[in-house]
Structure formats: C-alpha cells, structure tokens
C-alpha cells in the first residue's frame, strides 16, 4: 500500500525528470522559447559579364589637312598668286577642321628670292594653320635665269647653284640642314621627302626626283614606328614609275628602293603632285602598290578639264582611327569635285 509520503516522493521525481527532458530537448531540438536560428546570408547574385562592345567609331578625325601642290608662284604671272588666294580664302572659311597645310613641291616657278617674298606676302594676308612643304623640280629653276631674269639654257647655271635654291627653300620653311623632314601631329605621322639635287649638281637627273642614300636611310628609319600598323603619310613631288622599275625624268628616280622601304607597312599612304592632272577627267588613286598612292592636282596650273574650265584644285584629307578619307576640292567655286572622294579603311 502506497502511503501518502511515498506518493508525494514519486510525484516529485516525475516532475524533475520531465523538467530535465525538456531542457535536453531544448538543447538539441529547440523549443518555442529558443532563439530562432538565422539562415545564412544569401550570396550576392552573380551578374553575367557584359558582352564585349565593338570599339566606338569616332566621328571626329584625328587630323585633317589640305594638300596644295604645284603653286608655281611667279612674279611674271600675277594670276598664279590670285589662284592661291582663292584656295586660301576657301580654306580659312572652311566648315570642317583644317589642322595644317602641306605644299607638295613646285612651291615657286623658279625658286627665286623674289618669288618667296611674293609667297610670304600672300600667306600673311590669311590666318592659316601650320604649313609644311617639300621641294619640286621648279624650286631649283633659278639656274636657268640670267641676272635679268631671262631664260637662258646656253649660259646655265648662270652663276647660280642648286645649293642656293635648297637654302632658300629651307630658310623659308624653317628647315635646318635638310630639305626633307617629318612631324607628328595629334598622333599622326607626316613624312615629307624632297628632291635633293638638280641638273647643276647632277646633270643626269633631268626633271626627276633624286633622293640620296642618306635621305633613303633616314626614310627607312623614320618608318620603323609604323611596324605595328599605325598609318604613315608620305609626301613626294614627282610621281612613281611603273612597279618594278626605276624612274627617269619627271619621275621618282630611285623608285625600286622607295617601294622596297615601304613594302613592310600595311597602312602607308603616299601623296604626289607634279602632273597637274585634273580631278574631273583623270584617275588620282593608284592601287597597284603595297601602299595607297594619291596624285594631286595643281593650285597654280591644273590642266584644263573637258569643258575647258580654269580649275584651281587641291586635296582634302581626313584621318580617322579606322579610315582615311580623301576628297578633291575645286577652289574657284568652293565645291567638292564629283567622283573624287575615296574612303580607305585602315587595315588591322
């Protein structure tokens, strides 16, 4: 028989056991009073990589310039200077940027001091960008003139020398000791080669362009930064003969070596003058070489077109990171010449 005392003891033992079990349960399984377990913080969502974008094509050129070839400034014909004024008036009022001017040889008709003085007088009347130039055959012609300005082949060189003409040219354009030079403008490389001798020093040259070993070695070295494909812009005066040949009179004489130097460079652009060809009736873009070759018209003496118009023409060049645009310009009426625009992509 269970006494009252024994019953109470058993009841208290059961209560103690229940309390311990609840504590044990709370420890492992949790209870309504236990602090909730926070879930782990979510990892940030992985954003997909954006698709690679094509490089932006700039609508602003790195550099824009006008190439004015064969000015033929002459005190004997004032209309020649008037033609240059037409060109300069157009250029100074141009809607698009003109970062510099290049005079592509035959700047004067005879290379005389009086002609450079006349040229300076014309240029001073306009607010112009920097000007660079190379020499043509006419810039050596002073040897054909007597002291009175008469043309005389019998008495050539008439007490003159080729060196005198070179020095006048270099002094006028600020070149130190050579008539050829290069310049980097806004990360664009312009290379100007010049005829170094005429018939007083080298009778066999005729009207051809003679480049010395020294100039060609300089040219080769100057091109080396373009091994990565960066475009190079090269200016000569006389045009090139057919591929695989050297030139004679009225051509670049050491043409095979010139082409050999340019061969490794996939984005080389060559500009020449001398021929005075009219944009309206003659081809100006030769694609028979490893480089792009453009032949300019003339400011002073462009050939008459089929309609006999008295043309004053030049070439406008815009250089972009992805392409080069070349346009023929008629300065008499300030218009682009139909059929004379070329867009050349830069090769990657």
mmCIF file of C-alpha atoms in Angstrom:
data_model
loop_
_atom_site.group_PDB
_atom_site.id
_atom_site.type_symbol
_atom_site.label_atom_id
_atom_site.label_comp_id
_atom_site.label_asym_id
_atom_site.label_seq_id
_atom_site.Cartn_x
_atom_site.Cartn_y
_atom_site.Cartn_z
ATOM 1 C CA UNK A 1 0.000 0.000 0.000
ATOM 2 C CA UNK A 2 1.384 3.334 -1.089
ATOM 3 C CA UNK A 3 1.425 5.807 1.710
ATOM 4 C CA UNK A 4 0.831 9.483 1.185
ATOM 5 C CA UNK A 5 4.538 10.197 1.766
ATOM 6 C CA UNK A 6 5.653 7.685 -0.894
ATOM 7 C CA UNK A 7 3.151 9.077 -3.430
ATOM 8 C CA UNK A 8 4.450 12.626 -2.952
ATOM 9 C CA UNK A 9 8.074 11.499 -3.431
ATOM 10 C CA UNK A 10 7.208 9.639 -6.658
ATOM 11 C CA UNK A 11 5.295 12.648 -7.981
ATOM 12 C CA UNK A 12 8.231 15.000 -7.316
ATOM 13 C CA UNK A 13 10.627 12.590 -9.076
ATOM 14 C CA UNK A 14 8.403 12.520 -12.157
ATOM 15 C CA UNK A 15 8.293 16.318 -12.262
ATOM 16 C CA UNK A 16 12.102 16.529 -12.049
ATOM 17 C CA UNK A 17 12.517 14.016 -14.837
ATOM 18 C CA UNK A 18 10.098 15.935 -17.040
ATOM 19 C CA UNK A 19 11.996 19.171 -16.443
ATOM 20 C CA UNK A 20 15.351 17.611 -17.368
ATOM 21 C CA UNK A 21 13.935 16.069 -20.508
ATOM 22 C CA UNK A 22 12.521 19.395 -21.608
ATOM 23 C CA UNK A 23 15.884 21.042 -21.086
ATOM 24 C CA UNK A 24 17.589 18.295 -23.070
ATOM 25 C CA UNK A 25 15.011 18.641 -25.820
ATOM 26 C CA UNK A 26 15.512 22.410 -25.890
ATOM 27 C CA UNK A 27 19.274 21.940 -26.217
ATOM 28 C CA UNK A 28 19.147 19.745 -29.369
ATOM 29 C CA UNK A 29 15.765 20.326 -30.991
ATOM 30 C CA UNK A 30 14.820 23.776 -29.947
ATOM 31 C CA UNK A 31 11.586 24.965 -28.459
ATOM 32 C CA UNK A 32 9.150 27.762 -28.979
ATOM 33 C CA UNK A 33 11.112 29.861 -26.486
ATOM 34 C CA UNK A 34 14.533 29.185 -28.073
ATOM 35 C CA UNK A 35 16.100 31.941 -30.165
ATOM 36 C CA UNK A 36 15.468 31.242 -33.845
ATOM 37 C CA UNK A 37 18.467 30.268 -35.908
ATOM 38 C CA UNK A 38 19.186 32.909 -38.578
ATOM 39 C CA UNK A 39 19.579 31.449 -42.048
ATOM 40 C CA UNK A 40 22.942 32.140 -43.682
ATOM 41 C CA UNK A 41 23.168 35.384 -45.598
ATOM 42 C CA UNK A 42 22.420 34.895 -49.271
ATOM 43 C CA UNK A 43 25.438 35.184 -51.641
ATOM 44 C CA UNK A 44 25.239 38.132 -53.993
ATOM 45 C CA UNK A 45 23.760 37.188 -57.325
ATOM 46 C CA UNK A 46 26.414 36.637 -59.989
ATOM 47 C CA UNK A 47 25.933 39.201 -62.711
ATOM 48 C CA UNK A 48 26.691 37.998 -66.226
ATOM 49 C CA UNK A 49 29.677 39.638 -67.900
ATOM 50 C CA UNK A 50 28.533 42.291 -70.380
ATOM 51 C CA UNK A 51 29.062 41.326 -73.980
ATOM 52 C CA UNK A 52 32.220 42.789 -75.467
ATOM 53 C CA UNK A 53 31.430 46.037 -77.233
ATOM 54 C CA UNK A 54 32.755 46.992 -80.611
ATOM 55 C CA UNK A 55 35.166 49.933 -80.387
ATOM 56 C CA UNK A 56 33.334 53.199 -80.817
ATOM 57 C CA UNK A 57 33.799 54.732 -84.245
ATOM 58 C CA UNK A 58 34.711 58.364 -83.779
ATOM 59 C CA UNK A 59 33.022 60.943 -85.955
ATOM 60 C CA UNK A 60 35.869 63.350 -85.302
ATOM 61 C CA UNK A 61 39.094 62.962 -87.298
ATOM 62 C CA UNK A 62 42.458 62.742 -85.604
ATOM 63 C CA UNK A 63 43.847 65.181 -88.175
ATOM 64 C CA UNK A 64 42.602 66.999 -91.268
ATOM 65 C CA UNK A 65 44.760 68.836 -93.766
ATOM 66 C CA UNK A 66 44.800 70.327 -97.244
ATOM 67 C CA UNK A 67 47.463 69.280 -99.722
ATOM 68 C CA UNK A 68 48.167 72.125 -102.140
ATOM 69 C CA UNK A 69 50.529 71.001 -104.874
ATOM 70 C CA UNK A 70 52.309 72.949 -107.607
ATOM 71 C CA UNK A 71 51.581 76.515 -106.529
ATOM 72 C CA UNK A 72 54.126 77.833 -109.099
ATOM 73 C CA UNK A 73 54.256 81.289 -107.539
ATOM 74 C CA UNK A 74 55.692 83.617 -110.185
ATOM 75 C CA UNK A 75 56.257 87.346 -110.340
ATOM 76 C CA UNK A 76 55.874 87.098 -114.122
ATOM 77 C CA UNK A 77 52.246 85.923 -113.823
ATOM 78 C CA UNK A 78 50.211 87.520 -111.061
ATOM 79 C CA UNK A 79 47.189 85.341 -111.898
ATOM 80 C CA UNK A 80 49.049 82.420 -110.298
ATOM 81 C CA UNK A 81 49.099 84.232 -106.968
ATOM 82 C CA UNK A 82 45.404 85.032 -107.376
ATOM 83 C CA UNK A 83 44.672 81.300 -107.661
ATOM 84 C CA UNK A 84 46.453 80.641 -104.392
ATOM 85 C CA UNK A 85 44.349 83.367 -102.809
ATOM 86 C CA UNK A 86 41.196 81.580 -103.947
ATOM 87 C CA UNK A 87 42.380 78.404 -102.250
ATOM 88 C CA UNK A 88 43.386 80.143 -99.028
ATOM 89 C CA UNK A 89 40.128 82.083 -98.836
ATOM 90 C CA UNK A 90 38.185 78.825 -99.093
ATOM 91 C CA UNK A 91 40.372 77.103 -96.515
ATOM 92 C CA UNK A 92 40.135 79.900 -93.942
ATOM 93 C CA UNK A 93 36.332 79.904 -94.262
ATOM 94 C CA UNK A 94 36.038 76.124 -94.285
ATOM 95 C CA UNK A 95 33.230 74.436 -92.342
ATOM 96 C CA UNK A 96 35.375 71.432 -91.321
ATOM 97 C CA UNK A 97 38.635 71.495 -89.337
ATOM 98 C CA UNK A 98 41.895 72.189 -91.195
ATOM 99 C CA UNK A 99 44.759 71.403 -88.840
ATOM 100 C CA UNK A 100 47.609 72.134 -91.234
ATOM 101 C CA UNK A 101 48.557 72.781 -94.864
ATOM 102 C CA UNK A 102 51.085 70.914 -96.963
ATOM 103 C CA UNK A 103 52.645 72.413 -100.075
ATOM 104 C CA UNK A 104 53.554 69.474 -102.280
ATOM 105 C CA UNK A 105 56.501 70.735 -104.311
ATOM 106 C CA UNK A 106 56.931 73.347 -107.053
ATOM 107 C CA UNK A 107 56.050 75.950 -104.485
ATOM 108 C CA UNK A 108 57.651 78.539 -106.767
ATOM 109 C CA UNK A 109 58.165 78.696 -110.514
ATOM 110 C CA UNK A 110 61.917 79.418 -110.402
ATOM 111 C CA UNK A 111 62.994 79.237 -106.759
ATOM 112 C CA UNK A 112 63.982 82.897 -106.619
ATOM 113 C CA UNK A 113 64.054 85.141 -103.562
ATOM 114 C CA UNK A 114 61.521 87.454 -105.187
ATOM 115 C CA UNK A 115 59.050 84.570 -105.529
ATOM 116 C CA UNK A 116 59.394 83.538 -101.908
ATOM 117 C CA UNK A 117 58.842 87.172 -100.978
ATOM 118 C CA UNK A 118 55.667 87.194 -103.061
ATOM 119 C CA UNK A 119 54.507 83.963 -101.451
ATOM 120 C CA UNK A 120 55.070 85.383 -97.976
ATOM 121 C CA UNK A 121 53.014 88.439 -98.884
ATOM 122 C CA UNK A 122 50.095 86.245 -99.895
ATOM 123 C CA UNK A 123 50.286 83.956 -96.853
ATOM 124 C CA UNK A 124 50.488 86.904 -94.466
ATOM 125 C CA UNK A 125 47.033 88.046 -95.585
ATOM 126 C CA UNK A 126 45.361 84.974 -94.066
ATOM 127 C CA UNK A 127 45.159 83.358 -90.677
ATOM 128 C CA UNK A 128 46.498 79.899 -91.519
ATOM 129 C CA UNK A 129 47.350 76.693 -89.649
ATOM 130 C CA UNK A 130 50.967 75.421 -89.653
ATOM 131 C CA UNK A 131 52.444 74.844 -93.118
ATOM 132 C CA UNK A 132 54.908 72.127 -94.189
ATOM 133 C CA UNK A 133 56.388 71.674 -97.652
ATOM 134 C CA UNK A 134 58.708 69.652 -99.835
ATOM 135 C CA UNK A 135 60.732 70.678 -102.891
ATOM 136 C CA UNK A 136 59.913 70.067 -106.525
ATOM 137 C CA UNK A 137 61.999 70.459 -109.656
ATOM 138 C CA UNK A 138 60.762 74.015 -110.321
ATOM 139 C CA UNK A 139 62.076 75.114 -106.937
ATOM 140 C CA UNK A 140 65.564 74.649 -108.485
ATOM 141 C CA UNK A 141 64.907 76.588 -111.703
ATOM 142 C CA UNK A 142 66.849 79.726 -110.825
ATOM 143 C CA UNK A 143 69.898 78.236 -112.591
ATOM 144 C CA UNK A 144 68.106 78.758 -115.931
ATOM 145 C CA UNK A 145 67.724 82.515 -115.423
ATOM 146 C CA UNK A 146 70.215 85.282 -116.067
ATOM 147 C CA UNK A 147 70.659 88.110 -113.605
ATOM 148 C CA UNK A 148 67.995 89.992 -115.578
ATOM 149 C CA UNK A 149 65.508 87.172 -115.262
ATOM 150 C CA UNK A 150 65.755 85.963 -118.843
ATOM 151 C CA UNK A 151 65.560 82.228 -119.501
ATOM 152 C CA UNK A 152 68.886 81.036 -120.917
ATOM 153 C CA UNK A 153 69.856 77.389 -121.404
ATOM 154 C CA UNK A 154 73.108 78.328 -123.134
ATOM 155 C CA UNK A 155 74.544 80.080 -120.087
ATOM 156 C CA UNK A 156 73.120 77.726 -117.435
ATOM 157 C CA UNK A 157 73.804 77.735 -114.481
ATOM 158 C CA UNK A 158 74.094 81.496 -114.915
ATOM 159 C CA UNK A 159 76.285 81.866 -111.841
ATOM 160 C CA UNK A 160 73.753 80.026 -109.654
ATOM 161 C CA UNK A 161 73.855 76.679 -107.828
ATOM 162 C CA UNK A 162 71.358 74.053 -106.716
ATOM 163 C CA UNK A 163 72.527 74.686 -103.157
ATOM 164 C CA UNK A 164 71.351 78.293 -103.359
ATOM 165 C CA UNK A 165 67.833 77.136 -104.189
ATOM 166 C CA UNK A 166 67.797 74.492 -101.467
ATOM 167 C CA UNK A 167 68.911 77.030 -98.892
ATOM 168 C CA UNK A 168 66.165 79.476 -99.896
ATOM 169 C CA UNK A 169 63.545 76.796 -99.557
ATOM 170 C CA UNK A 170 64.844 75.590 -96.181
ATOM 171 C CA UNK A 171 65.122 79.121 -94.837
ATOM 172 C CA UNK A 172 61.574 79.978 -95.894
ATOM 173 C CA UNK A 173 60.013 76.917 -94.264
ATOM 174 C CA UNK A 174 62.319 76.820 -91.238
ATOM 175 C CA UNK A 175 64.178 73.583 -92.021
ATOM 176 C CA UNK A 176 67.654 73.446 -90.524
ATOM 177 C CA UNK A 177 70.033 71.497 -92.729
ATOM 178 C CA UNK A 178 67.979 69.178 -94.963
ATOM 179 C CA UNK A 179 65.066 69.831 -97.319
ATOM 180 C CA UNK A 180 63.206 66.775 -96.002
ATOM 181 C CA UNK A 181 61.530 66.392 -92.621
ATOM 182 C CA UNK A 182 58.863 64.635 -90.602
ATOM 183 C CA UNK A 183 56.405 65.757 -87.952
ATOM 184 C CA UNK A 184 53.938 64.101 -85.578
ATOM 185 C CA UNK A 185 50.670 65.997 -85.264
ATOM 186 C CA UNK A 186 47.952 64.662 -82.940
ATOM 187 C CA UNK A 187 49.477 61.175 -83.143
ATOM 188 C CA UNK A 188 49.560 61.307 -86.954
ATOM 189 C CA UNK A 189 52.942 60.999 -88.696
ATOM 190 C CA UNK A 190 53.646 63.162 -91.761
ATOM 191 C CA UNK A 191 56.857 62.440 -93.698
ATOM 192 C CA UNK A 192 57.979 64.877 -96.402
ATOM 193 C CA UNK A 193 60.674 63.765 -98.855
ATOM 194 C CA UNK A 194 62.387 66.269 -101.138
ATOM 195 C CA UNK A 195 64.379 66.260 -104.321
ATOM 196 C CA UNK A 196 67.953 66.900 -103.205
ATOM 197 C CA UNK A 197 69.722 67.794 -106.437
ATOM 198 C CA UNK A 198 69.026 69.203 -109.869
ATOM 199 C CA UNK A 199 70.972 69.428 -113.114
ATOM 200 C CA UNK A 200 73.641 71.837 -111.864
ATOM 201 C CA UNK A 201 74.873 69.214 -109.392
ATOM 202 C CA UNK A 202 73.676 66.065 -111.194
ATOM 203 C CA UNK A 203 73.207 66.628 -114.949
ATOM 204 C CA UNK A 204 71.669 63.171 -115.455
ATOM 205 C CA UNK A 205 68.764 63.913 -113.075
ATOM 206 C CA UNK A 206 66.779 65.913 -115.622
ATOM 207 C CA UNK A 207 63.355 66.697 -114.138
ATOM 208 C CA UNK A 208 63.379 63.590 -111.965
ATOM 209 C CA UNK A 209 63.446 63.422 -108.172
ATOM 210 C CA UNK A 210 66.821 62.358 -106.780
ATOM 211 C CA UNK A 211 66.913 61.016 -103.193
ATOM 212 C CA UNK A 212 70.351 60.367 -101.713
ATOM 213 C CA UNK A 213 71.446 57.275 -99.774
ATOM 214 C CA UNK A 214 71.303 59.432 -96.668
ATOM 215 C CA UNK A 215 67.712 60.513 -97.256
ATOM 216 C CA UNK A 216 66.544 56.982 -98.060
ATOM 217 C CA UNK A 217 68.266 55.618 -94.928
ATOM 218 C CA UNK A 218 66.570 58.360 -92.905
ATOM 219 C CA UNK A 219 63.251 57.446 -94.539
ATOM 220 C CA UNK A 220 63.695 53.780 -93.653
ATOM 221 C CA UNK A 221 64.494 54.603 -90.027
ATOM 222 C CA UNK A 222 61.667 57.135 -89.768
ATOM 223 C CA UNK A 223 59.120 54.499 -90.785
ATOM 224 C CA UNK A 224 60.042 51.996 -88.054
ATOM 225 C CA UNK A 225 57.410 53.215 -85.542
ATOM 226 C CA UNK A 226 54.790 52.015 -88.043
ATOM 227 C CA UNK A 227 55.633 48.317 -87.770
ATOM 228 C CA UNK A 228 52.525 47.939 -85.581
ATOM 229 C CA UNK A 229 50.257 49.097 -88.405
ATOM 230 C CA UNK A 230 49.934 52.739 -87.396
ATOM 231 C CA UNK A 231 49.316 54.709 -90.634
ATOM 232 C CA UNK A 232 52.125 56.744 -92.197
ATOM 233 C CA UNK A 233 51.583 59.633 -94.603
ATOM 234 C CA UNK A 234 54.398 60.237 -97.086
ATOM 235 C CA UNK A 235 54.692 63.215 -99.419
ATOM 236 C CA UNK A 236 56.760 63.264 -102.597
ATOM 237 C CA UNK A 237 56.636 65.584 -105.599
ATOM 238 C CA UNK A 238 57.326 63.632 -108.787
ATOM 239 C CA UNK A 239 55.151 60.537 -109.278
ATOM 240 C CA UNK A 240 56.358 56.940 -109.361
ATOM 241 C CA UNK A 241 57.170 54.915 -112.479
ATOM 242 C CA UNK A 242 55.578 51.513 -113.096
ATOM 243 C CA UNK A 243 56.104 48.938 -110.330
ATOM 244 C CA UNK A 244 59.411 47.081 -110.578
ATOM 245 C CA UNK A 245 61.202 49.926 -112.367
ATOM 246 C CA UNK A 246 63.277 52.961 -111.502
ATOM 247 C CA UNK A 247 62.215 56.339 -112.789
ATOM 248 C CA UNK A 248 63.911 58.861 -115.026
ATOM 249 C CA UNK A 249 62.990 62.429 -115.801
ATOM 250 C CA UNK A 250 59.661 63.577 -114.334
ATOM 251 C CA UNK A 251 59.580 60.520 -112.041
ATOM 252 C CA UNK A 252 60.967 59.432 -108.689
ATOM 253 C CA UNK A 253 64.339 58.079 -109.803
ATOM 254 C CA UNK A 254 65.157 55.504 -107.112
ATOM 255 C CA UNK A 255 61.661 54.093 -107.121
ATOM 256 C CA UNK A 256 62.591 50.439 -106.559
ATOM 257 C CA UNK A 257 64.357 51.301 -103.317
ATOM 258 C CA UNK A 258 61.472 53.588 -102.293
ATOM 259 C CA UNK A 259 58.950 50.784 -102.789
ATOM 260 C CA UNK A 260 61.202 48.292 -101.003
ATOM 261 C CA UNK A 261 61.342 50.537 -97.934
ATOM 262 C CA UNK A 262 57.543 50.850 -97.868
ATOM 263 C CA UNK A 263 56.790 47.183 -98.504
ATOM 264 C CA UNK A 264 56.545 46.055 -94.811
ATOM 265 C CA UNK A 265 53.995 48.725 -93.875
ATOM 266 C CA UNK A 266 50.367 47.828 -94.470
ATOM 267 C CA UNK A 267 48.927 51.301 -93.855
ATOM 268 C CA UNK A 268 51.208 53.615 -95.829
ATOM 269 C CA UNK A 269 49.700 56.494 -97.811
ATOM 270 C CA UNK A 270 51.771 58.283 -100.476
ATOM 271 C CA UNK A 271 50.816 61.646 -101.990
ATOM 272 C CA UNK A 272 52.481 63.135 -105.076
ATOM 273 C CA UNK A 273 52.000 66.127 -107.364
ATOM 274 C CA UNK A 274 53.864 67.351 -110.465
ATOM 275 C CA UNK A 275 51.428 66.072 -113.107
ATOM 276 C CA UNK A 276 48.837 68.867 -112.682
ATOM 277 C CA UNK A 277 46.121 66.358 -113.584
ATOM 278 C CA UNK A 278 42.502 67.470 -113.322
ATOM 279 C CA UNK A 279 40.221 65.635 -110.883
ATOM 280 C CA UNK A 280 37.347 65.779 -113.366
ATOM 281 C CA UNK A 281 38.987 63.784 -116.129
ATOM 282 C CA UNK A 282 41.888 61.710 -114.715
ATOM 283 C CA UNK A 283 42.390 58.984 -112.135
ATOM 284 C CA UNK A 284 44.019 60.116 -108.898
ATOM 285 C CA UNK A 285 44.116 56.912 -106.817
ATOM 286 C CA UNK A 286 46.620 54.234 -107.833
ATOM 287 C CA UNK A 287 46.165 50.815 -106.195
ATOM 288 C CA UNK A 288 48.942 48.882 -107.944
ATOM 289 C CA UNK A 289 51.321 49.071 -104.982
ATOM 290 C CA UNK A 290 51.567 47.710 -101.452
ATOM 291 C CA UNK A 291 50.667 51.236 -100.319
ATOM 292 C CA UNK A 292 47.911 53.701 -101.231
ATOM 293 C CA UNK A 293 49.090 56.299 -103.749
ATOM 294 C CA UNK A 294 47.198 59.519 -104.491
ATOM 295 C CA UNK A 295 48.279 62.022 -107.133
ATOM 296 C CA UNK A 296 47.135 65.585 -106.569
ATOM 297 C CA UNK A 297 46.054 68.314 -108.961
ATOM 298 C CA UNK A 298 47.621 71.808 -109.015
ATOM 299 C CA UNK A 299 46.690 75.125 -107.468
ATOM 300 C CA UNK A 300 48.612 77.223 -109.983
ATOM 301 C CA UNK A 301 48.397 75.183 -113.194
ATOM 302 C CA UNK A 302 45.776 72.416 -113.138
ATOM 303 C CA UNK A 303 45.171 71.032 -116.620
ATOM 304 C CA UNK A 304 42.004 72.235 -118.305
ATOM 305 C CA UNK A 305 39.058 69.887 -117.940
ATOM 306 C CA UNK A 306 36.930 68.615 -120.800
ATOM 307 C CA UNK A 307 34.758 71.741 -120.562
ATOM 308 C CA UNK A 308 37.809 74.000 -120.599
ATOM 309 C CA UNK A 309 37.187 75.411 -117.148
ATOM 310 C CA UNK A 310 40.079 77.240 -115.476
ATOM 311 C CA UNK A 311 40.484 74.929 -112.482
ATOM 312 C CA UNK A 312 42.181 75.574 -109.138
ATOM 313 C CA UNK A 313 42.255 72.268 -107.300
ATOM 314 C CA UNK A 314 43.621 70.620 -104.182
ATOM 315 C CA UNK A 315 43.127 67.628 -101.934
ATOM 316 C CA UNK A 316 41.469 67.465 -98.516
ATOM 317 C CA UNK A 317 42.473 64.564 -96.266
ATOM 318 C CA UNK A 318 40.754 63.438 -93.061
ATOM 319 C CA UNK A 319 42.459 60.806 -90.902
ATOM 320 C CA UNK A 320 40.342 58.727 -88.515
ATOM 321 C CA UNK A 321 41.427 55.791 -86.342
ATOM 322 C CA UNK A 322 39.558 53.400 -88.656
ATOM 323 C CA UNK A 323 39.780 55.036 -92.085
ATOM 324 C CA UNK A 324 41.221 57.795 -94.269
ATOM 325 C CA UNK A 325 39.015 59.988 -96.449
ATOM 326 C CA UNK A 326 40.493 61.831 -99.442
ATOM 327 C CA UNK A 327 38.489 64.413 -101.416
ATOM 328 C CA UNK A 328 39.215 66.575 -104.444
ATOM 329 C CA UNK A 329 38.340 70.241 -103.965
ATOM 330 C CA UNK A 330 37.616 72.918 -106.567
ATOM 331 C CA UNK A 331 38.546 76.268 -105.070
ATOM 332 C CA UNK A 332 37.052 78.536 -107.741
ATOM 333 C CA UNK A 333 33.515 77.754 -106.615
ATOM 334 C CA UNK A 334 34.285 76.101 -103.254
ATOM 335 C CA UNK A 335 32.809 72.713 -104.167
ATOM 336 C CA UNK A 336 33.709 69.045 -103.914
ATOM 337 C CA UNK A 337 34.624 67.531 -107.263
ATOM 338 C CA UNK A 338 32.236 64.770 -108.401
ATOM 339 C CA UNK A 339 33.754 61.301 -108.416
ATOM 340 C CA UNK A 340 36.796 62.420 -106.421
ATOM 341 C CA UNK A 341 36.171 61.008 -102.961
ATOM 342 C CA UNK A 342 37.888 57.899 -101.638
ATOM 343 C CA UNK A 343 37.336 56.148 -98.301
ATOM 344 C CA UNK A 344 40.199 53.815 -97.409
ATOM 345 C CA UNK A 345 39.841 51.542 -94.340
ATOM 346 C CA UNK A 346 42.817 51.169 -92.012
ATOM 347 C CA UNK A 347 43.983 47.543 -92.091
ATOM 348 C CA UNK A 348 44.033 45.853 -88.696
#
